[in-house]
Structure formats: structure tokens, C-alpha cells
XYZ file of C-alpha atoms in Angstrom:
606
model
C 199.146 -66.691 -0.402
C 198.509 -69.991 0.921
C 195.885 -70.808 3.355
C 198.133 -71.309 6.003
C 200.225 -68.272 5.071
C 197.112 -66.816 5.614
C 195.705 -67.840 8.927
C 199.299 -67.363 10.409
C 198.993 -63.071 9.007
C 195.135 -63.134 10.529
C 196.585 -64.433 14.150
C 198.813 -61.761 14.045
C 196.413 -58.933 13.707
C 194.450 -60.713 16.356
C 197.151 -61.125 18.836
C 197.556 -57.273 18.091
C 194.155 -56.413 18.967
C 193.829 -57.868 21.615
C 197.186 -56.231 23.077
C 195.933 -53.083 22.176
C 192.643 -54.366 23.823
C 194.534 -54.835 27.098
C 195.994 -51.365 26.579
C 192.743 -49.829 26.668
C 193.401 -48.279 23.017
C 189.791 -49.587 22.511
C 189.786 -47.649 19.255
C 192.496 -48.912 17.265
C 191.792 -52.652 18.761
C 188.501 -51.989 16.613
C 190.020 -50.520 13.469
C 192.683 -53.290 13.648
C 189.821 -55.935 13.868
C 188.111 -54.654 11.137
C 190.836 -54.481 8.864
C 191.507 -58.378 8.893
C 190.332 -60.319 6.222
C 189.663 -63.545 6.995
C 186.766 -65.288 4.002
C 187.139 -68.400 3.414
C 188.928 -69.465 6.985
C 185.466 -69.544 8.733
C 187.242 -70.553 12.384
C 189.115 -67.514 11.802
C 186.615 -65.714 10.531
C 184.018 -66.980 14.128
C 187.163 -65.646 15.571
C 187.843 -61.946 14.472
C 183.654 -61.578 15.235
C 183.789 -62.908 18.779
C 186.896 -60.668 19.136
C 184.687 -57.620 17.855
C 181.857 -58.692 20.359
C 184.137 -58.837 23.061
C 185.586 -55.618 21.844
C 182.154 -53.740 21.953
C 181.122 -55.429 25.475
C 184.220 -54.132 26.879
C 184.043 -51.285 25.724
C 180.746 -50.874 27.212
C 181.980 -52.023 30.402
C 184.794 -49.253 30.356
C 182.572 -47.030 29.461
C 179.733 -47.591 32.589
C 183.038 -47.805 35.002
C 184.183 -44.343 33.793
C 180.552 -43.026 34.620
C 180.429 -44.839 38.387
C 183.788 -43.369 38.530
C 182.194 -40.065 37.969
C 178.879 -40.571 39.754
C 181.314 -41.479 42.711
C 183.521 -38.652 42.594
C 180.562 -36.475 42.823
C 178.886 -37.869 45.227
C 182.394 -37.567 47.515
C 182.516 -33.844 46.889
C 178.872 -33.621 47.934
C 179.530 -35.368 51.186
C 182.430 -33.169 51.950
C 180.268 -30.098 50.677
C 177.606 -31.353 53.395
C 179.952 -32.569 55.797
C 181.462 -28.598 56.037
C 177.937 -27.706 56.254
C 177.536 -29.814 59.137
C 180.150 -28.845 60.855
C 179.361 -24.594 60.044
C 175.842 -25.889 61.338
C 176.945 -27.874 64.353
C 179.590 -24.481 65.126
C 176.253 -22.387 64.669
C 174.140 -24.648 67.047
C 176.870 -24.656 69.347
C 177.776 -20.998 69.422
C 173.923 -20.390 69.508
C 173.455 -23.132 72.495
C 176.211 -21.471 74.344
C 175.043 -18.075 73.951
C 171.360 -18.222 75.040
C 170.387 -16.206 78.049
C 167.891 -19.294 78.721
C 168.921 -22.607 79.879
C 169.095 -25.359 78.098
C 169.623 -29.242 78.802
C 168.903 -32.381 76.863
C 168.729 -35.277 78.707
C 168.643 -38.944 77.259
C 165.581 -40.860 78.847
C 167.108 -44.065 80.956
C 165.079 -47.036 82.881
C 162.121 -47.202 80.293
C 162.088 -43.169 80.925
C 161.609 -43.082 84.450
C 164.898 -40.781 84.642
C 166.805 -38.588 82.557
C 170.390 -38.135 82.176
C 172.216 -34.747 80.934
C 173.683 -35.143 78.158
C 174.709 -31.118 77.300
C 173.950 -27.760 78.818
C 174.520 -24.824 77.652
C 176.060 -21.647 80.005
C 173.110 -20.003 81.045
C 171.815 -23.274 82.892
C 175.140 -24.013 84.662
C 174.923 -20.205 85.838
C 171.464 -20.336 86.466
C 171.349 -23.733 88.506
C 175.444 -22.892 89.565
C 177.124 -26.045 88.317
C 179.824 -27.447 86.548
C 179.694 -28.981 83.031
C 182.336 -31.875 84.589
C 179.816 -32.446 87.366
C 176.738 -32.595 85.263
C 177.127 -34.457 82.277
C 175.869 -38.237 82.283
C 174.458 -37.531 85.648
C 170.632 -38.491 86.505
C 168.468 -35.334 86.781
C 167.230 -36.000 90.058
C 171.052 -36.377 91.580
C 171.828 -32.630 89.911
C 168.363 -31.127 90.915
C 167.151 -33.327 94.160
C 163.668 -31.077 93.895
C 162.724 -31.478 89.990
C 160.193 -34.076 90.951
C 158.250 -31.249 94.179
C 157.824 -29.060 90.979
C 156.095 -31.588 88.610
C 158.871 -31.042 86.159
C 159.909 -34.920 86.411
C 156.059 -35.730 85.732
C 156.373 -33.682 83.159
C 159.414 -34.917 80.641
C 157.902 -38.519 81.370
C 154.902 -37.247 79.572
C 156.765 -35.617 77.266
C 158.787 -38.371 76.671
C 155.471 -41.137 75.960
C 153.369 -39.177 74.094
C 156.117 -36.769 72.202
C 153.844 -33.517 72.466
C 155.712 -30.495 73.782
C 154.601 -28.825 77.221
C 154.691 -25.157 79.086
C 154.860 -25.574 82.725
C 153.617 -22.258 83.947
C 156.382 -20.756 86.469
C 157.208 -22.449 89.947
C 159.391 -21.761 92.623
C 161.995 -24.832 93.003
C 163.959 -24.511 95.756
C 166.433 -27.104 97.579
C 169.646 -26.746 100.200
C 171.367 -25.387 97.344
C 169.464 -22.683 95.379
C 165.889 -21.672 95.425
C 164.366 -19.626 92.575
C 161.252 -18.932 90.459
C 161.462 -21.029 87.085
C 159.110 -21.321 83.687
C 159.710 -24.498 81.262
C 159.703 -25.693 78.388
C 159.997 -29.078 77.090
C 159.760 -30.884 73.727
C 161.043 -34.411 72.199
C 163.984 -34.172 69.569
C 164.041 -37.092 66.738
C 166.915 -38.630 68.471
C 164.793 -39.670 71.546
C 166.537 -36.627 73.465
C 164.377 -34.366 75.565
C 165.047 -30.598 75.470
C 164.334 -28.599 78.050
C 164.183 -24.910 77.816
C 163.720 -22.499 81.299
C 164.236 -19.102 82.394
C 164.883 -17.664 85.795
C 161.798 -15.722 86.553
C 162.835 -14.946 90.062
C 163.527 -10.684 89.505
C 159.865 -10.871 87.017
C 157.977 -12.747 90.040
C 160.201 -10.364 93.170
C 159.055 -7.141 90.688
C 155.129 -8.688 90.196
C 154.865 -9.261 93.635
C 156.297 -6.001 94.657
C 153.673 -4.180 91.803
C 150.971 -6.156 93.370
C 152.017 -4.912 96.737
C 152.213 -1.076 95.454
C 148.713 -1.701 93.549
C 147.511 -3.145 97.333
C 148.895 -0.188 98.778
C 147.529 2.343 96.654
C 144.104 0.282 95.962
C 144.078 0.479 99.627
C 145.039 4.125 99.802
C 142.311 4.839 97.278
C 139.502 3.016 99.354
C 140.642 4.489 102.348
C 140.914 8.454 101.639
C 139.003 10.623 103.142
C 137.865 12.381 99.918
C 135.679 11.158 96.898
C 138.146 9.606 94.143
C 137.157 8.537 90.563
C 139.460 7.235 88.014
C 138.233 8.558 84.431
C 139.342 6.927 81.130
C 140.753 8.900 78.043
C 136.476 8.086 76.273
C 135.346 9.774 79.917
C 134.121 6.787 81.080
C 134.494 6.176 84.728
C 136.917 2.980 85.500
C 137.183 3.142 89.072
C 135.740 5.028 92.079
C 136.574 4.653 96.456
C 133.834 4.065 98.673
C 133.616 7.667 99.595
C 132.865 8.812 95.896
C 129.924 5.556 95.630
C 128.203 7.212 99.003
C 128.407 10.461 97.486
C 127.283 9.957 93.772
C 124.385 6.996 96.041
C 125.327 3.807 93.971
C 127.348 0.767 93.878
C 131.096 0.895 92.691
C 129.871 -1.657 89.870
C 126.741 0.613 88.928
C 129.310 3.434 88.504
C 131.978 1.687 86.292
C 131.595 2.232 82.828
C 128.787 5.432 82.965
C 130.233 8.449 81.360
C 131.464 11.351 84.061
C 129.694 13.820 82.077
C 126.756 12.340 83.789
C 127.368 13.582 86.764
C 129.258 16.682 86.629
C 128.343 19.047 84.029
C 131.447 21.179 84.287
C 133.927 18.913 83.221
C 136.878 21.442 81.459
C 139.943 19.647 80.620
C 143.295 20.572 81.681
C 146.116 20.338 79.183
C 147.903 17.613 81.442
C 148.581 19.254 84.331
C 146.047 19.355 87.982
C 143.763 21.788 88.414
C 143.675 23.581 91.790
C 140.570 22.782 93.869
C 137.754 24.615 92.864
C 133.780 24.788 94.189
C 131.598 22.705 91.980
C 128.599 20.181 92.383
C 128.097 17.109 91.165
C 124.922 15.229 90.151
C 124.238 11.987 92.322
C 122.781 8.718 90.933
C 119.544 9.946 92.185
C 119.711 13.364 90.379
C 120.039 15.394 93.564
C 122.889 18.039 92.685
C 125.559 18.141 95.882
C 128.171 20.310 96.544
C 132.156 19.712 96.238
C 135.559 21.027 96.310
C 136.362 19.355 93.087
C 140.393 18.667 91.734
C 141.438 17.164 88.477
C 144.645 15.169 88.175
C 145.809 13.742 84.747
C 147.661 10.784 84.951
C 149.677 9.040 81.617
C 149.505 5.452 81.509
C 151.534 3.486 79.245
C 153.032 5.773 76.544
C 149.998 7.275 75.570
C 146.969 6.944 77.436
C 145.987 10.063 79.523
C 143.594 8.971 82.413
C 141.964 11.601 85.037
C 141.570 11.131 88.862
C 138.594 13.558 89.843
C 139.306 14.255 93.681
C 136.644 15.934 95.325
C 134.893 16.454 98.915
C 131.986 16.684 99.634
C 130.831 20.211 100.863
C 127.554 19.413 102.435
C 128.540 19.543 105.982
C 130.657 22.488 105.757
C 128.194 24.263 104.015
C 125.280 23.259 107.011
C 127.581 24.135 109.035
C 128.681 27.443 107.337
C 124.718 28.503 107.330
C 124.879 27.246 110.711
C 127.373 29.210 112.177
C 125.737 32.428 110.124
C 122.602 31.238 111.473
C 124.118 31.041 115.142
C 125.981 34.363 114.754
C 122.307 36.154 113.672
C 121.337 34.231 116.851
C 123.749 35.720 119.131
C 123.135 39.246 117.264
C 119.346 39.317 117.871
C 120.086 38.211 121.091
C 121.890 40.754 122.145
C 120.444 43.091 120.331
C 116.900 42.078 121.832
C 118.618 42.125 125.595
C 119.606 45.545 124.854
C 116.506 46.939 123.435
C 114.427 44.606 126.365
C 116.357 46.523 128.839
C 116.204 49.833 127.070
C 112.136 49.304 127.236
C 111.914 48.150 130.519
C 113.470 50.899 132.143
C 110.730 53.269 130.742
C 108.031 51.126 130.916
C 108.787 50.196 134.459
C 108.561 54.708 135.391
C 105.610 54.473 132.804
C 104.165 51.433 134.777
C 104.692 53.489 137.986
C 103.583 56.350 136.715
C 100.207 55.197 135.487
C 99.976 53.263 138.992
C 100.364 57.019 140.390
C 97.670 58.657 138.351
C 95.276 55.875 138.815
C 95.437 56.519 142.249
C 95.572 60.065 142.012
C 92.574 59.966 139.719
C 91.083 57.528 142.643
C 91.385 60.522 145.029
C 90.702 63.109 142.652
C 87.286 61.355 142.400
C 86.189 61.233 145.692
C 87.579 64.901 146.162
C 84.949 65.386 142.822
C 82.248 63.782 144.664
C 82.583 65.401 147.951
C 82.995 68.681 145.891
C 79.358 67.979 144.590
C 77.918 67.529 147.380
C 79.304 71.033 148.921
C 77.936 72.069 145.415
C 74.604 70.619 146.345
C 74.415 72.034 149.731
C 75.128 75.347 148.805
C 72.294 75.646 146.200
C 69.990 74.380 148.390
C 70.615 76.980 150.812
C 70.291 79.448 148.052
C 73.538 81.259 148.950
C 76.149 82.175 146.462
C 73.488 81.180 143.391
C 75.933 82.848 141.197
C 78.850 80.866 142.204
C 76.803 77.646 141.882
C 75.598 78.532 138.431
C 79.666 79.230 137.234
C 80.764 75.424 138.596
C 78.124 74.060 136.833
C 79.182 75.313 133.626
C 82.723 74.903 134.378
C 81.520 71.075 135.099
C 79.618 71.201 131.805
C 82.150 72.225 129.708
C 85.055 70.508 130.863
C 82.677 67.304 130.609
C 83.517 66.000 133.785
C 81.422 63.572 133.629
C 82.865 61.885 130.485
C 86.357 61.919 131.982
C 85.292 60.221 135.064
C 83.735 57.235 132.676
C 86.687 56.758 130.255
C 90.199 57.996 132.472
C 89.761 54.328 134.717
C 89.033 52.540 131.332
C 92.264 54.446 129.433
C 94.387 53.572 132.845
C 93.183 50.126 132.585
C 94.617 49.928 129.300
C 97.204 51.223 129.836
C 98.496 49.063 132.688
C 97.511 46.196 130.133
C 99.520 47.352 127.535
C 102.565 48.050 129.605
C 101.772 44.410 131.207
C 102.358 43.252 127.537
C 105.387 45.085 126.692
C 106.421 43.492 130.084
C 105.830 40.127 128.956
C 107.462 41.020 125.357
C 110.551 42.092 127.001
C 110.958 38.724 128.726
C 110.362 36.268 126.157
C 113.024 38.711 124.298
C 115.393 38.009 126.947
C 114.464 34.162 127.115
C 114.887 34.161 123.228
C 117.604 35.996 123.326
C 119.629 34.286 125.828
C 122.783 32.526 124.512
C 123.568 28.958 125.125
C 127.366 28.616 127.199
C 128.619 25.610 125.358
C 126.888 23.224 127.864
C 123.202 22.036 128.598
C 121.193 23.686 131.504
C 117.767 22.546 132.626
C 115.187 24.666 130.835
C 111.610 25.141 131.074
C 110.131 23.641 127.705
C 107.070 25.219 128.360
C 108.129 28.080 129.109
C 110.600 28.344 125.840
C 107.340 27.955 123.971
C 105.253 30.698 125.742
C 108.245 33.273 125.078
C 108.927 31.819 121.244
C 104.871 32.121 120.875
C 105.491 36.506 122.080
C 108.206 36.871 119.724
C 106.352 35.131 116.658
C 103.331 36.916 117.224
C 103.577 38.878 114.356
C 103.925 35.862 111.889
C 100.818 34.366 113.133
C 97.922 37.316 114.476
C 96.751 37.769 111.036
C 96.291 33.897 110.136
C 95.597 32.115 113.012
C 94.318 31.621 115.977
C 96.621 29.788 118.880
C 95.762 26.743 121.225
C 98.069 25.302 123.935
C 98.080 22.696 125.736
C 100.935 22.274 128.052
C 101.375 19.540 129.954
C 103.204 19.302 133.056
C 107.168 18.694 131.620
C 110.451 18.004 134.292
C 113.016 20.227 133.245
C 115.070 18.896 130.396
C 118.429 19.076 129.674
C 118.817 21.018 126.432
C 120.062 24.297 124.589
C 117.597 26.721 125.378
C 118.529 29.004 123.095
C 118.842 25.926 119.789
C 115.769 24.794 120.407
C 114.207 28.101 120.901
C 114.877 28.777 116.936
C 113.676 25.345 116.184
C 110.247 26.603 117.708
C 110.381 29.383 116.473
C 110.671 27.724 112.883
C 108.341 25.871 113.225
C 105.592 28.462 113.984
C 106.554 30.456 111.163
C 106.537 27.629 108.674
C 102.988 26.541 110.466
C 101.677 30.249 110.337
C 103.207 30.388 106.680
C 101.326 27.764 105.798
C 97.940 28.510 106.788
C 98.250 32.066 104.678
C 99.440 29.673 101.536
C 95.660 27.653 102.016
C 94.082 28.212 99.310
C 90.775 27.743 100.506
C 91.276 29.734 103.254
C 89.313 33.029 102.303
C 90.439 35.239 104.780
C 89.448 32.675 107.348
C 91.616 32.459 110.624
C 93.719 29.263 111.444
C 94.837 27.363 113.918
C 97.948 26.621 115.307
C 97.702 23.914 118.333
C 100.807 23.524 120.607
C 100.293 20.027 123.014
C 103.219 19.640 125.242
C 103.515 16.226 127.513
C 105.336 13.078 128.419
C 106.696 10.569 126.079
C 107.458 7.487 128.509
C 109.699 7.956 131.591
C 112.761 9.497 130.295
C 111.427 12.229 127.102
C 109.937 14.815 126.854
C 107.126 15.672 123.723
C 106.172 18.740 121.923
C 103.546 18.695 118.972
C 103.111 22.081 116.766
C 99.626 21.470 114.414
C 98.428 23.718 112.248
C 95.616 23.596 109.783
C 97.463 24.885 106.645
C 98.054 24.002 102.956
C 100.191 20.167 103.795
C 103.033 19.255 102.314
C 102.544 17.205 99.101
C 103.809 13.915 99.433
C 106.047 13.441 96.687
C 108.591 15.974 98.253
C 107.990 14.838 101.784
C 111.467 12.889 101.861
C 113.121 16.184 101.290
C 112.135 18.539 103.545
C 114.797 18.289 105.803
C 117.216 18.668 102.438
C 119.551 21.757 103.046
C 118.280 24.579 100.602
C 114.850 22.562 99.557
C 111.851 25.285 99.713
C 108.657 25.768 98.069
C 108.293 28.950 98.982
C 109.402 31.627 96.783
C 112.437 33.490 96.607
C 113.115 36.242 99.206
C 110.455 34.034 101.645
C 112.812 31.164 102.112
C 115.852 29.701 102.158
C 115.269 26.262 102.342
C 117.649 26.047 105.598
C 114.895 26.113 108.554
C 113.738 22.720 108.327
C 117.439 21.087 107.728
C 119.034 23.059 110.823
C 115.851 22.106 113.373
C 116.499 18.631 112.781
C 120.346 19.438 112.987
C 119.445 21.033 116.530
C 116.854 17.983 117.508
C 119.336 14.797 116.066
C 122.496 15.717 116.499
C 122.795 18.407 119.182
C 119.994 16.797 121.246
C 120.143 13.379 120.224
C 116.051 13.530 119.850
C 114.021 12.763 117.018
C 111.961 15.338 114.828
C 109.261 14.005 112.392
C 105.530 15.411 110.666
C 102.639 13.873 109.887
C 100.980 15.252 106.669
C 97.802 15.936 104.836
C 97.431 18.186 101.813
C 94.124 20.539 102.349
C 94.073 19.436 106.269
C 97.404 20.381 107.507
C 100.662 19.191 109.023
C 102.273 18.086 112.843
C 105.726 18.441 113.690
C 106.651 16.110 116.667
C 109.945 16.684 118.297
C 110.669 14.044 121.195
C 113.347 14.672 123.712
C 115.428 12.578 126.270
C 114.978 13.737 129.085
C 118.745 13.982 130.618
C 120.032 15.315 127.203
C 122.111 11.717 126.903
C 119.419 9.053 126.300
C 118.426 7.898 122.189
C 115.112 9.312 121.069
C 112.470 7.561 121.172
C 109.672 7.761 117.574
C 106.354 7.683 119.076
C 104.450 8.231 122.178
């Protein structure tokens, strides 16, 4: 073949690789390429290579389209994929934005974010605020809510807004000409720029609050107002809460109290399995130690779902039970009174016919004498005349041995006495019918002195043995008074003094003294002292011998009640004062002062 023959055949195949080039049958353009032969020709030959280049360089190009083809593909079904995601999301948020019970508004900030504009709202907020979603949207806040900025919630999405940290504004009542209500927010800054704000309607929370705190007023008021002793015990018995009433009793401070155990004070405690205990007697222990009487109740109360807490409710007995001894006290009164009337006036009948009797037979015996003595001298007479010796000489031993002479020495002495000791029973029966005269539920004007003289008869047998007794009565108006209350507080008092001289021990035997001094204190009272040189009280139980049921003295000698109800009769009844003065191994003074007209305050010295 000829050169040209040649060249024409290699032109060929390269025309037909590079139509099968331009078909995109990459492959066979190659293997055509390849197979022409071209040595020799070297145009043809710098040909069929730059053809093969071209060839590979395309083929690399088709190649990196295919794969952006690819990469693109991809990369759409990914953006659709997150695109449906969006929209599932954006469904979600908007399902979930609609639904809340809280509203919810985003606003866009506007003027440098001096004002907001709403830009959505969910349902709750429209029903909350009552709008409309037409009338809202794009509208400044300030137009929608004309009192946003009285509440500080303006203030508070422009600091939001500058320094992008989120903010609780604690609740607040907004209120304008259209709605009023209690509100709580919440506010925090979205990437977009856009403000969120998130509120509830706190208005039934804040009506319900204010009405607890108006029932907790009520019964915190009901509490420190009741007439009875109330403490509020925890499930660990330790006391949370107490009234005034139980603080007086149990003599501390409410904040003392709080947080000591109950056991502390009442010993007793048994309890209940959830249900109140009737009221029963107990006592409970003050702060002081002294124990004190009480009609105690116990009331469990749940709390919560499981807490059990106890109200103790309890009164204090203390009066009632003064006044229970009182009244037994008052009814003995009235019993010995009577009874003493009755047996006065039984003895005064036949002491008054004894009385006149003896006045008869120390006259009689008057006569008799002088008919003795004249009969002597007959006697005398007729001796001397020496008549009748015989009948002389019988007279004389009749005389003899009915010892005349001896009765006529001791029958005036044994009459004397005897008009003395009917004298006394006299005086006995009087002071029993001053003691035992009952007061008629008003004040008369009594004798003080007097009351003394008649109390000092009837405790004669207290004191005879012991001691010996002084007066000195001064010279007292009448005062206005219950004779018969103030007779028993005398009448305590010498016992206790008269007790108290037999309890000396140095006393050996020795008689006593018991010094009554009656006199003037000022103008307008009245003052009685009672001394005695006895044993003294000590003085570390001095501040408790008015107590109800304090004694020293032993069982069956005292009941620890004389001391409380004299100054009961002195205080209260007689608006006086009673008060001692005290030395152990010297004795003790009991000073009662008086007002005068029964009305006026006692006075506490002379």
C-alpha cells in the first residue's frame, strides 16, 4: 500500500473515532484508536496520540460529570427528605403552639427595640387576653395591651431583647378598661431576633392563695383567740405551734415553746389511733416545773397525705378546782355554822336556868349563912345559961360532923366558879354564833375587833397548849366586809400561827406567843397583824405559800388550801391585800390590810 493509500485508511479510522467519540461509545472510540497503525506517517501518527489524549481527558470529564450528577441527585433527595421534615416539624410546632394551655406570643422588636410587634399567638393567649388573631397580628404591643408597660413587662423584653438572657417576672396583676387579671412571664430571645413570651393566668391560683391566707387568718386568729389552751404537736412530738392561752399556762414564750418535745410537759401522753379523745382530767408540767391541772383533749389532724399532726386542747382547771374546794370549804362553813347556832342555842338555854340557878343558891347560901350565924349565937346563949346542956352538946357534934365550917369556906368559892364558868360558856356560845353567822351575798359593817375576839374563843383549843395570846386592838370604824369570809381567814391564820409554834424545834415545852395588833392603815383601811413566834417559813418556798395544795405539814394535818383561799377571801372578795414577813427560828407576821368601804384598792404598808 502506498503512503497515501495509507494515510487516506488511517483518516478513516480517525474520523470513526471520533464519531463514536461524539456518541459517547468512549470504549470502542479507544479500541478503534488503538487499532490504527500509523509508523512511518509521524503527522498521522502525532495525530492518532492527541486523539487518544483527548480520548482519556474526556473520558475523565464524563466520568466527574456522571459523579456531580450523582452527588446532585442526592443532595436533592436530601433536601426534600429535610424539607418533609420541616414541614412534619413546623405541623408539630404548630399543633404544639396551638395547643398550649399557656400563652404564647413572639413579637419582632421595632424602633431600635423600643416596641414590639406580634407576629403569632397561639389560642390560649387570644382566650386569655380575649382577642382576635386578625386584630393582633403586626400590631405594636402597647396598642393590644395599653398596660404592659404599669407591669414592667415592656422594661422587661427591652432587656431581654439587649442583653439576650431570658427572664421570670414573678406574677402581677395587669389590669386595663378591658380585662384585669393576675399574670406570671416568661421571656427569652429566639435566634431569629424574635422575642417569646410565655404567661399563664394566675388569677384562680392568686383568688384561691388569698382566700387560704384568709382561712389561715381566720383560724390563726381563732387559735389565738380561744378560750382554752391549744398546742399543735408534730408526727416526732415536737410542739409546732401553741395560742396565747397555752404560753400563760405552760409560763413561757410561744418561741421558747416551739420545737421542745410535749412529752416534756405532760407525762401522760397515750396516742389515739386517729380519732379525738374525749376530755379527760390530767395535769400538765409548766416551764417552771410546777404541775397544773387540766381538762385535757387530743385531736389528730392529717396533713398532706401522710402526716398525722395532734392539737392538744386543754383548760386549765385551777380556778374551778379553788373554787370547787371553795365552795366545799363554804358549804363546811355554812354546816358548822349552823350546826354551832344550834348547839349555841341548845347550851344557852341550860346554862342561862344553870346561870339562874347558881344566882339562886348563892343567895340562898347568903341567907343560909346569916341564919348559921344567928343560929350560933342562940347556940352560944343557951350554953351560957347552962340550960338544955344536952341539946347544946348534940348541935355541936351535928356542926362537927357535917363540917360546917368547911362548907361555909369553899360553897362561895365553888359558886364563884361556877358563875365563871357559865360566864365562859356564855362567851363561847357567842363567838359560836358570830363565827357561825352566814354572810347574805352582800357586805354589812362588822366589828373587826370583835370578829377576832370571837375567832380567838373558837380557836382556843389550837392554841392553850402552845401559846400564850397578846392583843392589841386598836380603835377600828366598822368596815365593810364578809364577816363570816374573813372570820375563816382568822381563824387560819391562828391555827397555822399556833401550828407553828408546836413545829419549833427549840421550843422544849416552852409556851408561845401569838400577838394580834389591830389599827389604822391611812384614812380609808383598816389593819390587822397576827405574829407568832414559831418555826418561819424557809425562804426558798416563800413564793408558794399561797399555791393551792402547797403544805409542809404532813398528811392528815393539811391540805395545803388555807393559805390560797385567805388570800382568795382578802384579794378578790375584799379587794385588800394579804402578805408575811418571815424569819426561820424567830417567827412569821401575816398583815391583811382592808379598804375601808369594801370598794377602795389595798393599800401594802402602813
Amino acid at each position: 500500500m502506498t503512503d497515501q493509500s495509507a494515510s487516506a485508511e488511517v483518516l478513516e479510522r480517525l474520523q470513526e473515532a471520533v464519531a463514536l467519540m461524539s456518541y459517547g461509545s468512549l470504549q470502542d472510540a479507544r479500541e478503534s484508536l488503538t487499532s490504527i497503525s500509523a509508523e512511518g506517517i509521524p503527522l498521522l501518527e502525532g495525530l492518532v496520540s492527541a486523539s487518544l489524549v483527548l480520548l482519556e481527558r474526556l473520558a475523565e470529564s464524563l466520568a466527574s460529570k456522571e459523579t456531580a450528577m450523582a452527588t446532585l441527585q442526592f443532595s436533592l433527595l436530601e433536601l426534600e427528605v429535610a424539607q418533609d421534615e420541616i414541614r412534619k416539624n413546623e405541623a408539630r410546632y404548630r399543633e404544639l403552639f396551638s395547643s398550649m394551655n399557656d400563652g404564647v406570643a413572639v413579637f419582632e422588636a421595632v424602633e431600635g427595640g423600643e416596641s414590639f410587634i406580634f407576629r403569632d399567638i397561639n389560642a390560649s393567649s387570644l382566650r386569655i387576653e380575649r382577642l382576635e388573631r386578625r386584630t393582633t397580628i403586626g400590631r405594636k404591643l402597647t396598642e393590644v395591651l395599653p398596660s404592659a408597660g404599669d407591669v414592667g413587662l415592656l422594661d422587661v423584653l427591652r432587656r431581654v431583647y439587649e442583653s439576650g438572657n431570658p427572664v421570670y417576672l414573678s406574677p402581677c396583676f395587669y389590669h386595663d378598661s378591658r380585662i384585669k387579671g393576675w399574670r406570671e412571664y416568661f421571656i427569652y430571645k429566639l435566634p431569629t431576633e424574635e422575642l417569646v413570651l410565655v404567661y399563664r393566668d394566675v388569677s384562680k391560683e392568686k383568688a384561691a392563695e388569698k382566700a387560704l391566707r384568709s382561712a389561715l387568718a381566720s383560724t390563726e386568729k381563732l387559735i389565738d383567740s380561744a378560750p382554752i389552751g391549744l398546742v399543735v404537736v408534730g408526727a416526732d412530738e415536737t410542739i409546732r405551734r401553741v395560742n396565747a392561752v397555752a404560753s400563760e399556762i405552760l409560763a413561757a414564750e410561744p418561741a421558747h415553746l416551739v420545737g421542745q418535745r410535749w412529752d416534756r410537759f405532760r407525762k401522760d401522753v397515750r396516742r389515739s389511733s386517729g380519732r379525738s379523745t374525749p376530755p379527760e382530767e390530767s395535769c400538765v408540767v409548766n416551764f417552771e416545773g410546777d404541775s397544773i391541772s387540766v381538762l385535757v383533749s387530743e385531736i389528730p389532724v392529717t396533713v398532706g397525705d401522710e402526716e398525722m399532726i395532734h392539737i392538744e386542747a386543754f383548760l386549765d382547771l385551777t380556778d374551778r378546782k379553788r373554787l370547787e374546794t371553795q365552795l366545799r370549804h363554804a358549804q363546811k362553813l355554812e354546816a358548822v355554822g349552823q350546826l354551832a347556832a344550834g348547839i349555841a342555842h341548845e347550851i344557852n338555854t341550860p346554862a342561862q336556868f344553870i346561870g339562874d340557878n347558881l344566882s339562886f343558891l348563892s343567895g340562898a347560901f347568903e341567907s343560909l349563912s346569916r341564919m348559921v350565924t344567928a343560929y350560933r349565937a342562940s347556940i352560944g346563949v343557951l350554953t351560957a345559961s347552962g340550960e338544955s346542956p344536952e341539946v347544946a352538946r348534940k348541935i355541936r357534934e351535928t356542926e362537927a360532923a357535917a363540917d360546917l365550917k368547911f362548907i361555909e369556906e369553899q360553897v362561895p368559892a365553888a359558886l364563884q366558879d361556877a358563875r365563871e364558868g357559865i360566864s365562859r360558856i356564855s362567851t363561847i356560845v357567842s363567838a359560836m354564833k358570830q363565827f357561825g353567822h352566814p354572810d347574805h351575798g352582800e357586805k354589812s359593817q362588822a366589828d373587826l375587833n370583835h370578829a377576832l375576839r370571837a375567832t380567838l374563843e373558837i380557836a382556843r383549843n389550837e392554841y392553850k397548849h402552845v401559846a400564850e395570846v397578846e392583843t392589841d386592838f386598836g380603835d377600828l370604824p366598822p368596815v365593810a366586809c364578809y364577816v363570816g369570809d374573813l372570820n375563816q381567814v382568822f381563824l387560819n391564820l391562828l391555827v397555822n400561827a399556833a401550828h407553828a409554834i408546836a413545829d419549833s424545834p427549840g421550843r422544849n415545852g416552852n409556851m408561845g406567843r401569838i400577838r394580834l395588833h389591830t389599827g389604822r392603815a391611812g384614812d380609808d383601811h383598816v389593819r390587822i397583824d397576827i405574829r407568832d413566834t414559831g418555826c418561819g417559813i424557809p425562804r426558798e418556798i416563800q413564793e408558794r405559800v399561797f399555791d393551792p395544795f402547797f403544805t409542809t405539814k404532813e398528811v392528815g394535818r393539811g391540805t395545803g388550801q388555807g393559805l390560797a383561799i385567805a388570800r382568795s377571801i382578802v384579794v378578790d372578795k375584799h379587794h385588800g391585800s394579804l402578805t408575811f414577813d418571815s424569819e426561820v427560828g424567830k417567827g412569821t407576821t401575816f398583815t391583811i390590810i382592808l379598804p375601808v368601804n369594801g370598794m377602795a384598792a389595798a393599800r401594802t404598808g402602813d
